[in-house]
Structures are given as C-alpha cells and as structure tokens.
PDB file of C-alpha atoms in Angstrom:
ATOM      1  CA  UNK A 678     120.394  86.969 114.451  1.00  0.00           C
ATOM      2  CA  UNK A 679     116.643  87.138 114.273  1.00  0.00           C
ATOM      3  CA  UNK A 680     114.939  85.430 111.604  1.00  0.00           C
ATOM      4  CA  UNK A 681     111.122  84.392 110.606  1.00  0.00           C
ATOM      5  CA  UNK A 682     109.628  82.029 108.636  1.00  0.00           C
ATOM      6  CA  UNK A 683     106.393  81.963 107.083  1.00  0.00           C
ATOM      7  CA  UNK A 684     106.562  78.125 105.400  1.00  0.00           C
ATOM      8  CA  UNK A 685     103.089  79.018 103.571  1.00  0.00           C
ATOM      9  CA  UNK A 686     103.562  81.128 100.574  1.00  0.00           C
ATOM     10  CA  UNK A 687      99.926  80.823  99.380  1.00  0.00           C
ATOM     11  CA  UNK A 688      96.816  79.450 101.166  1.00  0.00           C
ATOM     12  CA  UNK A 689      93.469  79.649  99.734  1.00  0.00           C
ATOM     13  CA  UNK A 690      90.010  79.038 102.571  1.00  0.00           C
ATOM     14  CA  UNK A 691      86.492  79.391 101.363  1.00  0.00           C
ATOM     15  CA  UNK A 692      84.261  82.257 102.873  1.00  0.00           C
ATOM     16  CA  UNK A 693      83.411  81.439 106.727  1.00  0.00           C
ATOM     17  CA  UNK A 694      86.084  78.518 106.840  1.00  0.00           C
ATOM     18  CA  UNK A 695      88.805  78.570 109.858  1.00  0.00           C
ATOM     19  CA  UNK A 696      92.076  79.849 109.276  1.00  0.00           C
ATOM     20  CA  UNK A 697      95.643  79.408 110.431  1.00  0.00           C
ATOM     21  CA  UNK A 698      98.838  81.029 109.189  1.00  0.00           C
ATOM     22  CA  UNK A 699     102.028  79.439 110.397  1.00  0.00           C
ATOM     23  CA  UNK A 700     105.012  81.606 111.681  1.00  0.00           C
ATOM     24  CA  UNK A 701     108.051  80.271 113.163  1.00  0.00           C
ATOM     25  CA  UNK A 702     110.853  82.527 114.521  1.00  0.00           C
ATOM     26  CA  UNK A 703     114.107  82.338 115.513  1.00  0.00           C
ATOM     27  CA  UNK A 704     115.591  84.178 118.506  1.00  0.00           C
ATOM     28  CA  UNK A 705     118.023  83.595 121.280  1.00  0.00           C
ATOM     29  CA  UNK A 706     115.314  85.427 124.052  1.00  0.00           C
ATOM     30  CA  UNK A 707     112.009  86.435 124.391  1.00  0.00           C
ATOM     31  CA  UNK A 708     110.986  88.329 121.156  1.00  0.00           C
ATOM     32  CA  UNK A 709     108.224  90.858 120.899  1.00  0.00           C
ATOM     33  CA  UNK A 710     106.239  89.263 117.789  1.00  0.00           C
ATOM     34  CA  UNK A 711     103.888  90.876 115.398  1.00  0.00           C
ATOM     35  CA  UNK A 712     101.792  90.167 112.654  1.00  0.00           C
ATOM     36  CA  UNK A 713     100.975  92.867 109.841  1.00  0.00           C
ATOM     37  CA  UNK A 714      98.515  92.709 106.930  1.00  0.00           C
ATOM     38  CA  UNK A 715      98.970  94.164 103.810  1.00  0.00           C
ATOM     39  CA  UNK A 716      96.354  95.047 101.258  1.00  0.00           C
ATOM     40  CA  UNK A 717      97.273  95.265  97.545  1.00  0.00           C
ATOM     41  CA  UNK A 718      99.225  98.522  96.873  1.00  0.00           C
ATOM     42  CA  UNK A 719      98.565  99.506 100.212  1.00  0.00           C
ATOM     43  CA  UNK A 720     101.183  99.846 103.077  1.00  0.00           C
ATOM     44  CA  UNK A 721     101.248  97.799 106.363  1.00  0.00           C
ATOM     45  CA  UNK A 722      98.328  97.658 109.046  1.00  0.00           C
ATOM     46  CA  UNK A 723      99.093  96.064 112.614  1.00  0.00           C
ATOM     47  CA  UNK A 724      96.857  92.929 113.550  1.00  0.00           C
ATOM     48  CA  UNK A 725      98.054  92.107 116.924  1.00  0.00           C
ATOM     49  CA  UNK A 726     100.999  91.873 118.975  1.00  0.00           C
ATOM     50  CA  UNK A 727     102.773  90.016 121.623  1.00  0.00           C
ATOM     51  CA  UNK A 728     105.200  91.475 124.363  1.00  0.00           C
ATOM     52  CA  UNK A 729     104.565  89.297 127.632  1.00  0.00           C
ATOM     53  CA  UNK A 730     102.178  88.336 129.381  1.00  0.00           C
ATOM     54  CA  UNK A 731      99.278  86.048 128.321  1.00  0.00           C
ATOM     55  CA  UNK A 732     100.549  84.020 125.314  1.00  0.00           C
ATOM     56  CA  UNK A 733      96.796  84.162 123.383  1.00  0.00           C
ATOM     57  CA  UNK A 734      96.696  87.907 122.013  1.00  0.00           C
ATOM     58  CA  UNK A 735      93.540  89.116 120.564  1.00  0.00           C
ATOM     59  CA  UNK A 736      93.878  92.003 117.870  1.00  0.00           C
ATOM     60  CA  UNK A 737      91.345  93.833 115.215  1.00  0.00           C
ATOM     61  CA  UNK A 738      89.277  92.082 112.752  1.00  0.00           C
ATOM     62  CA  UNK A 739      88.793  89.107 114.995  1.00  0.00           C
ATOM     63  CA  UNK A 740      92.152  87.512 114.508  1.00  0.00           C
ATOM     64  CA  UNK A 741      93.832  85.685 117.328  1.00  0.00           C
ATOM     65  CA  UNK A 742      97.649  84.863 118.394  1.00  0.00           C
ATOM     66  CA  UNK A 743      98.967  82.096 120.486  1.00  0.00           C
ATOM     67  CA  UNK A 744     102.690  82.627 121.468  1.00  0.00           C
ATOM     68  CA  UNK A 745     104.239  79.116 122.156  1.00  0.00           C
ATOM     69  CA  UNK A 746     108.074  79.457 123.111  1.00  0.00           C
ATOM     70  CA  UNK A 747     108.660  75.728 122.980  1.00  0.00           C
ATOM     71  CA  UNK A 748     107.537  75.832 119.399  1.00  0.00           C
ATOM     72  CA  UNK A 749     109.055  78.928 118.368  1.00  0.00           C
ATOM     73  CA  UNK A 750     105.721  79.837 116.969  1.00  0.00           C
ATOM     74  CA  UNK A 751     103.166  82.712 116.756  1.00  0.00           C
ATOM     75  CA  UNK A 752     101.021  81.523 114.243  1.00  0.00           C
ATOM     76  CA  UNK A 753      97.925  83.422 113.511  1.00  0.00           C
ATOM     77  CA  UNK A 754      94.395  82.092 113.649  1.00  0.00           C
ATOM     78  CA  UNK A 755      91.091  83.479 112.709  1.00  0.00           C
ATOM     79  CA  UNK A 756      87.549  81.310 113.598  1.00  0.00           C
ATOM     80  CA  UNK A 757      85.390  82.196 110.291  1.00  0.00           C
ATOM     81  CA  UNK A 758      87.107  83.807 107.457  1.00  0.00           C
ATOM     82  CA  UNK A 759      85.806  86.868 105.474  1.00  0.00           C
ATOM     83  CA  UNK A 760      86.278  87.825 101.856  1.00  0.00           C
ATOM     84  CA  UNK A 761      87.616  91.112 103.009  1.00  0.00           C
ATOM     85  CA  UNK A 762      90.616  88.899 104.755  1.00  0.00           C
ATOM     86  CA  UNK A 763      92.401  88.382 101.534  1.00  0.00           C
ATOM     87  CA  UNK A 764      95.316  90.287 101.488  1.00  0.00           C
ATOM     88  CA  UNK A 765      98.976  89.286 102.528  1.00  0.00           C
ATOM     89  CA  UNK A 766     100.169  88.742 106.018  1.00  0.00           C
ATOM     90  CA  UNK A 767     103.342  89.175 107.451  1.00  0.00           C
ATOM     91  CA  UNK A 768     104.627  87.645 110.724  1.00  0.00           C
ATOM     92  CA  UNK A 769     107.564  90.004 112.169  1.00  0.00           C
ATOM     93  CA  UNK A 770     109.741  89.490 115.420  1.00  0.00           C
ATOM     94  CA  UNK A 771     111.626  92.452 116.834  1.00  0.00           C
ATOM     95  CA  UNK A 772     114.125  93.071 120.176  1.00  0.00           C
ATOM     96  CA  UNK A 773     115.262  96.006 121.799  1.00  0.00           C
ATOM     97  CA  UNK A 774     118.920  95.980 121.437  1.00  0.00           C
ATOM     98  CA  UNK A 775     119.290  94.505 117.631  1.00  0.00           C
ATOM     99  CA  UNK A 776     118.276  98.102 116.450  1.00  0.00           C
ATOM    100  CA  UNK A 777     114.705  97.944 117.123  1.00  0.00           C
ATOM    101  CA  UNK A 778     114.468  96.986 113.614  1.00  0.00           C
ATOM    102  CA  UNK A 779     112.111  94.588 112.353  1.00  0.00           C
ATOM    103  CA  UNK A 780     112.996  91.578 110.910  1.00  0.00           C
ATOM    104  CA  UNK A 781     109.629  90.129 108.228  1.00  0.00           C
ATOM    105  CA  UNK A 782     108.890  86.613 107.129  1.00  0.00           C
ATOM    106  CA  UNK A 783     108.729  86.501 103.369  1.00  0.00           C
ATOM    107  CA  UNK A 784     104.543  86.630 103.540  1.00  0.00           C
ATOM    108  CA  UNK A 785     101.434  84.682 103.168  1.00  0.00           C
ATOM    109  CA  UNK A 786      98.900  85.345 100.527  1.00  0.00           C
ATOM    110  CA  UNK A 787      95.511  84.485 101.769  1.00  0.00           C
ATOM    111  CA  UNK A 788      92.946  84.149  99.182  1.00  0.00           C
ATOM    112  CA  UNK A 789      89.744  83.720 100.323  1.00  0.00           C
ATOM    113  CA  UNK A 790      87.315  81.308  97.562  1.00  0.00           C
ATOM    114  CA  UNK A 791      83.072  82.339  97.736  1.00  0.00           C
TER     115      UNK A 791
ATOM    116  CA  UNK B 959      95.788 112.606 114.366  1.00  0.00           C
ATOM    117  CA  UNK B 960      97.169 111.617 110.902  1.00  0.00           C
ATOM    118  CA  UNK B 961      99.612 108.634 110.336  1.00  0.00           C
ATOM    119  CA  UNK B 962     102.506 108.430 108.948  1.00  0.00           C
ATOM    120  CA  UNK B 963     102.670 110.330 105.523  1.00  0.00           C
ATOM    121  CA  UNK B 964     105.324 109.498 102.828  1.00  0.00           C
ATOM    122  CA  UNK B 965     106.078 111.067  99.207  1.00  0.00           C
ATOM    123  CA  UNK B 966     105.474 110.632  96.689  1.00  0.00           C
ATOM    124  CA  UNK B 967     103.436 107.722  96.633  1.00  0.00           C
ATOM    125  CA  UNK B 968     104.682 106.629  92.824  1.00  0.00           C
ATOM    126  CA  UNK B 969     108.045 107.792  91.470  1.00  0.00           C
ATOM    127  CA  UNK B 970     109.611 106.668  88.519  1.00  0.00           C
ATOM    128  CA  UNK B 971     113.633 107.443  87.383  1.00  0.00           C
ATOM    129  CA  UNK B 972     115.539 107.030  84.730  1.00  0.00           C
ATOM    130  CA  UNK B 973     118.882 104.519  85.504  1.00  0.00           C
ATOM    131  CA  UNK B 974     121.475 107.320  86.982  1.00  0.00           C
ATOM    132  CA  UNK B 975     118.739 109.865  88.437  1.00  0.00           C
ATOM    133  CA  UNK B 976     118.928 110.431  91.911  1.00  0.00           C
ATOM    134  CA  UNK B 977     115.910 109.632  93.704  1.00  0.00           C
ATOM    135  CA  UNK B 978     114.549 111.127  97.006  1.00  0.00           C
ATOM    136  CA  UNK B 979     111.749 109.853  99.030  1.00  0.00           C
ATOM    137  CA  UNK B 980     110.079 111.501 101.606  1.00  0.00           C
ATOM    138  CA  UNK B 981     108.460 110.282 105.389  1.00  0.00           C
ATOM    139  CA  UNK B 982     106.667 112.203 107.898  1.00  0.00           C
ATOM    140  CA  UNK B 983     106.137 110.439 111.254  1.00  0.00           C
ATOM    141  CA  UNK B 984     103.327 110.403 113.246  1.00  0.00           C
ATOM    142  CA  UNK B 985     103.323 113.376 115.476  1.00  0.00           C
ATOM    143  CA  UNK B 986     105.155 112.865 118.713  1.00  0.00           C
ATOM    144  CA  UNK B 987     107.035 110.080 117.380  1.00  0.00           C
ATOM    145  CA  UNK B 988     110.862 110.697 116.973  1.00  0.00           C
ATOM    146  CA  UNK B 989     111.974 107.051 115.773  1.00  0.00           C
ATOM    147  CA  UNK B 990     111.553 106.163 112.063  1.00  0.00           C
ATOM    148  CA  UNK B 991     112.852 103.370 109.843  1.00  0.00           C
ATOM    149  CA  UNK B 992     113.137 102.595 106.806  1.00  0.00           C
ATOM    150  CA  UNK B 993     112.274  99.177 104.922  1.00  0.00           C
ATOM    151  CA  UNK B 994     112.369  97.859 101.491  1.00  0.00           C
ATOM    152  CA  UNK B 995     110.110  95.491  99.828  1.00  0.00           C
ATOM    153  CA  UNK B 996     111.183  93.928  97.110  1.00  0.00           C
ATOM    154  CA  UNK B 997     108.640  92.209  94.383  1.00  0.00           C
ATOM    155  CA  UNK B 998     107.118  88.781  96.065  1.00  0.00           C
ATOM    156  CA  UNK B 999     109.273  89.313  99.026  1.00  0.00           C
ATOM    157  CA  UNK B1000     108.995  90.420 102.526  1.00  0.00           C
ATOM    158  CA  UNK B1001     110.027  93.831 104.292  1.00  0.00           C
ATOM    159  CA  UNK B1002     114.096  94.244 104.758  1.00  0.00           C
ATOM    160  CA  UNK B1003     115.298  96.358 107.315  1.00  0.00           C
ATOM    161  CA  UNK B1004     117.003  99.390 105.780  1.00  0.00           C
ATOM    162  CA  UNK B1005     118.061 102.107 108.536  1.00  0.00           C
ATOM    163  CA  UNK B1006     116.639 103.522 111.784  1.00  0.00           C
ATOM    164  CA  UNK B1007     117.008 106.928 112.660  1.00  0.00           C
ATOM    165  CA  UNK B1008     116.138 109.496 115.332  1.00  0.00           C
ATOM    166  CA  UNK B1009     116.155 113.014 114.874  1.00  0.00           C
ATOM    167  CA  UNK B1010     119.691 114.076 113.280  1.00  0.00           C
ATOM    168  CA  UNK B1011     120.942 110.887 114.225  1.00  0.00           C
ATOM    169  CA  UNK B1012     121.449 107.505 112.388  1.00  0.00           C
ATOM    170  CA  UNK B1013     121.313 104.735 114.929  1.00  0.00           C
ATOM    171  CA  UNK B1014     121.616 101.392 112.366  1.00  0.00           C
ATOM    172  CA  UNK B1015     122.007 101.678 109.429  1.00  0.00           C
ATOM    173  CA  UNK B1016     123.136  97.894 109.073  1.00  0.00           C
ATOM    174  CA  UNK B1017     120.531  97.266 106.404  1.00  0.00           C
ATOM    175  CA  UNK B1018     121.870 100.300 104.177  1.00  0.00           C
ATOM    176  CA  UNK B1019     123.655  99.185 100.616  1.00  0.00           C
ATOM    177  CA  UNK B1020     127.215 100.340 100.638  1.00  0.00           C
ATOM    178  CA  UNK B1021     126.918 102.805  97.966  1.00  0.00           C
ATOM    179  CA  UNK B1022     124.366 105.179  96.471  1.00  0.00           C
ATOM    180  CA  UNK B1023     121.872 105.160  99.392  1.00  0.00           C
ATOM    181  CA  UNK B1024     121.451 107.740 102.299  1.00  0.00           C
ATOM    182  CA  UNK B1025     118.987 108.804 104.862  1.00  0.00           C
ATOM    183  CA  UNK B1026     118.151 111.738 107.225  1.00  0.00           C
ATOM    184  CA  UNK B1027     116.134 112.690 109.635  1.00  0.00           C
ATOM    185  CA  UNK B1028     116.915 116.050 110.126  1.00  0.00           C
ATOM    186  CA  UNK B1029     115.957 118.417 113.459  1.00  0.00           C
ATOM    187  CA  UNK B1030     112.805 119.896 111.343  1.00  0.00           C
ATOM    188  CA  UNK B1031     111.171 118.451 108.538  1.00  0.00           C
ATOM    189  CA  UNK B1032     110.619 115.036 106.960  1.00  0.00           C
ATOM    190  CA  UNK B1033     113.072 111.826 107.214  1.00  0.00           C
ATOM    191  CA  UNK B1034     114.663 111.303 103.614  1.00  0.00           C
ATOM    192  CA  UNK B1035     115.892 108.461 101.833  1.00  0.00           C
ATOM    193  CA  UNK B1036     118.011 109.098  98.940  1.00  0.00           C
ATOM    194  CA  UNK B1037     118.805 106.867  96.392  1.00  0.00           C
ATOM    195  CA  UNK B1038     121.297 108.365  93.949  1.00  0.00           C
ATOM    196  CA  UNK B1039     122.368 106.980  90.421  1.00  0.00           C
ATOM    197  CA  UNK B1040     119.569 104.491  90.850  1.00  0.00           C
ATOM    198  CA  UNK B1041     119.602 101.237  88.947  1.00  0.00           C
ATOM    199  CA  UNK B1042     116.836  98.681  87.560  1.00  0.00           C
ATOM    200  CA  UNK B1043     117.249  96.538  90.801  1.00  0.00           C
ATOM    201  CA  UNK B1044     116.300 100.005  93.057  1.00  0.00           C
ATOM    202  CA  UNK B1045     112.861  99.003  91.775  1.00  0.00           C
ATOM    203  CA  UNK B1046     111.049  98.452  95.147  1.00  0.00           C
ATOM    204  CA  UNK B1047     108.491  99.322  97.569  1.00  0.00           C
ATOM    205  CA  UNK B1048     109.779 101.438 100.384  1.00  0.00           C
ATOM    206  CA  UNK B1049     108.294 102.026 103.334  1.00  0.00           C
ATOM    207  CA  UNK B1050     109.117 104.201 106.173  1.00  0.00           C
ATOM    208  CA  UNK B1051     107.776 103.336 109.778  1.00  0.00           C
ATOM    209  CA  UNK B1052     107.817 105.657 112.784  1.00  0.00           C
ATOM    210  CA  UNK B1053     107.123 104.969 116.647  1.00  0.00           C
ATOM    211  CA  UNK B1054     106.970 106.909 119.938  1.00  0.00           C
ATOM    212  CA  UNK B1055     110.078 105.306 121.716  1.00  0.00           C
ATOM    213  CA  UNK B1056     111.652 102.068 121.816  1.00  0.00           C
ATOM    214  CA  UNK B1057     110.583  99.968 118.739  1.00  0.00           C
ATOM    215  CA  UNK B1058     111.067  96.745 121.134  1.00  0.00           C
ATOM    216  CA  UNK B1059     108.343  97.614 123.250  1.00  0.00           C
ATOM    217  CA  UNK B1060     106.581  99.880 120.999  1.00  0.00           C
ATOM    218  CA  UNK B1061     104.741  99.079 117.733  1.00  0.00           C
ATOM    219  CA  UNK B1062     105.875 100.883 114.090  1.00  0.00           C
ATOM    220  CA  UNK B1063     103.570 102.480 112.356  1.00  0.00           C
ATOM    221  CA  UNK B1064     103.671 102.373 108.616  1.00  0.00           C
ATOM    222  CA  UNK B1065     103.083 104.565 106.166  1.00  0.00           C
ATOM    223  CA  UNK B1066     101.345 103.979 102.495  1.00  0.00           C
ATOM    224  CA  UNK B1067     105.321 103.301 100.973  1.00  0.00           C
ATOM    225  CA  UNK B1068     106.679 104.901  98.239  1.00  0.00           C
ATOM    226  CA  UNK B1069     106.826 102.472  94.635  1.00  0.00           C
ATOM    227  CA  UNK B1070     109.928 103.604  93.046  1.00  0.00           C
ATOM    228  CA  UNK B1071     110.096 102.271  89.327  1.00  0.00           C
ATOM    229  CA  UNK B1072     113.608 102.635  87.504  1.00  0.00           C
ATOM    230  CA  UNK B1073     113.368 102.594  83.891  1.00  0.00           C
TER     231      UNK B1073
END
C-alpha cells in the first residue's frame, strides 16, 4: 500500500529565505505525486504535480518539485519565501488502479517569521 | 467555470442526528471522492464514486456512514447517529477521468462539529 511521509511537522523561514519541505513516499511503481497547500479554514489548492517525464516540475506561486525515484522523494522547494506562503502543505501520491484515491502525508506547517 | 461547491460549509449536530453533506463537482467531471481531515492530521481517503456507482469505498467506517452520487444532483455523504469523534473536516474532490492521471479538485470542505 501507498504511504507518505512528511518527517517535518512544523518549519518556520524568515521572509525571502529558501525553503524545502521534505516528502518521502512509498510505492511499489511509479507514482503520480502531488503537493497541495492549504490555507487556514480553507480547502485544498494544487501546487504542482508529477506524472512522467522531466523529474523538476514547476507549479504556481514559484514553487518547484524534483522527483528522485532512488530517494523515494518529491520534496518541495521554493528560492525566496513570501509571507503569503504560510499555510500548510501536503505532499500526496496517487496510482491508477488503488482506487484513484489519494493517499496525504500528515502535513507541514510553514510559518514564515518578518 | 465554478469549482467544486460543497454544503454547507459549517454544520453542527447533536450526538445521534443524522448528518448530510453535500458536493457538487466541477462541471464535466463525473469522478468525486470523498476525504476526511481530522484535527492536526492529514486527508484520509473516504470513498470514490462515479455517477450512481460506488467504486471504493475502502476508506468508509463500517457503520453509520454512506455516500451517493446519484444520476442528477449533488454527491452526498451521510453520516447518521453521528458521534463526538465525527468531528472533522470533510472534503469532497472531483476530476474529469482517471484520478491517476488526472488531478482532484477540491472543494472549500464541510466542518462538521458534533456536540
């Protein structure tokens, strides 16, 4: 069975600092990988994705992806962080044929300092 | 073209209502799940549905919880005789075709409070 982990329950960057949020998955073939933000109270916006292809994925808000299969990682990356970034994040990994369901790591709460 | 919608946005029960919550899928999209969110936790996997069909429902409770997605008209999760630990975040997805290659969509969730 699928599973994710997000070993980083809380990080906290200052404003224009570099960030990285870890994700490790677990999955007997390729997965299709995701990673989600989620504002307070709010519900889930996609950042970027990965299906095939090149293993750096760029999505919105100028976060970045690298895929790395020997690793078993997907961890997400962002060059100069924002105040608007803190929120939570959540890494997902999903697979045609397990239900298309999506199966979440347990979340990382970014908080960003000024 | 508007996301996915879900209702009510807060609902609060007594322990033993029945509790119904409501999703809308983006239009053309004819897959939707459900998920639950527990305080300080991540998303589960609840149930995945396509119209009048339940497809896996693997991530259903054994008792007191049910979903639909009928032929017309929203996808419901019911949550009958609900209990403290029914307290949650739900939050339906939809998407256009095969979830594997396709992304879900969320909507805004539901916060269900059980007095």
């Amino acid at each position: 069975a699928q599973s994710v982990t997000q070993p980083d329950i809380h990080i906290t960057v200052s404003e224009g600092a570099s960030l990285e949020l870890r994700c490790n998955y677990s999955y007997g073939a390729t997965p299709y990988l995701f990673w989600y933000v989620q504002s307070p109270g709010q519900g889930l916006q996609l950042l970027l994705k990965y299906f095939s292809g090149d293993t750096l994925v760029q999505g919105i808000k100028g976060f970045e992806a690298e895929f790395k299969r020997s690793q078993s990682s997907f961890n997400l990356r962002k060059p100069s962080v924002h105040w608007s970034d803190a929120a939570e994040y959540f890494c997902a990994v999903g697979a045609v044929g397990s239900g298309n369901k999506l199966v979440f790591g347990a979340g990382t709460i970014l908080r960003v300092k000024s | 073209n508007a996301g996915v919608m879900q209702n009510p946005r807060h609902l609060v029960r007594r322990r033993g209502q029945e509790a119904r919550l409501r999703c809308s899928p983006m239009k053309g999209h004819s897959h939707v799940y459900w998920y639950r969110q527990l305080p300080e936790e991540g998303l589960k996997f609840m149930v995945y549905l396509q119209k009048e069909n339940i497809i896996d429902e693997s991530g259903m409770p054994k008792e007191r919880f049910s979903a639909e997605f009928p032929k017309e008209g929203p996808s419901i999760l019911r949550i009958q005789q609900v209990v403290r630990g029914d307290s949650a975040a739900y939050f339906c997805a939809s998407s256009p075709g095969l979830a594997g290659a396709n992304e879900q969509f969320f909507g805004p969730g539901t916060r269900l409070t059980v007095l």
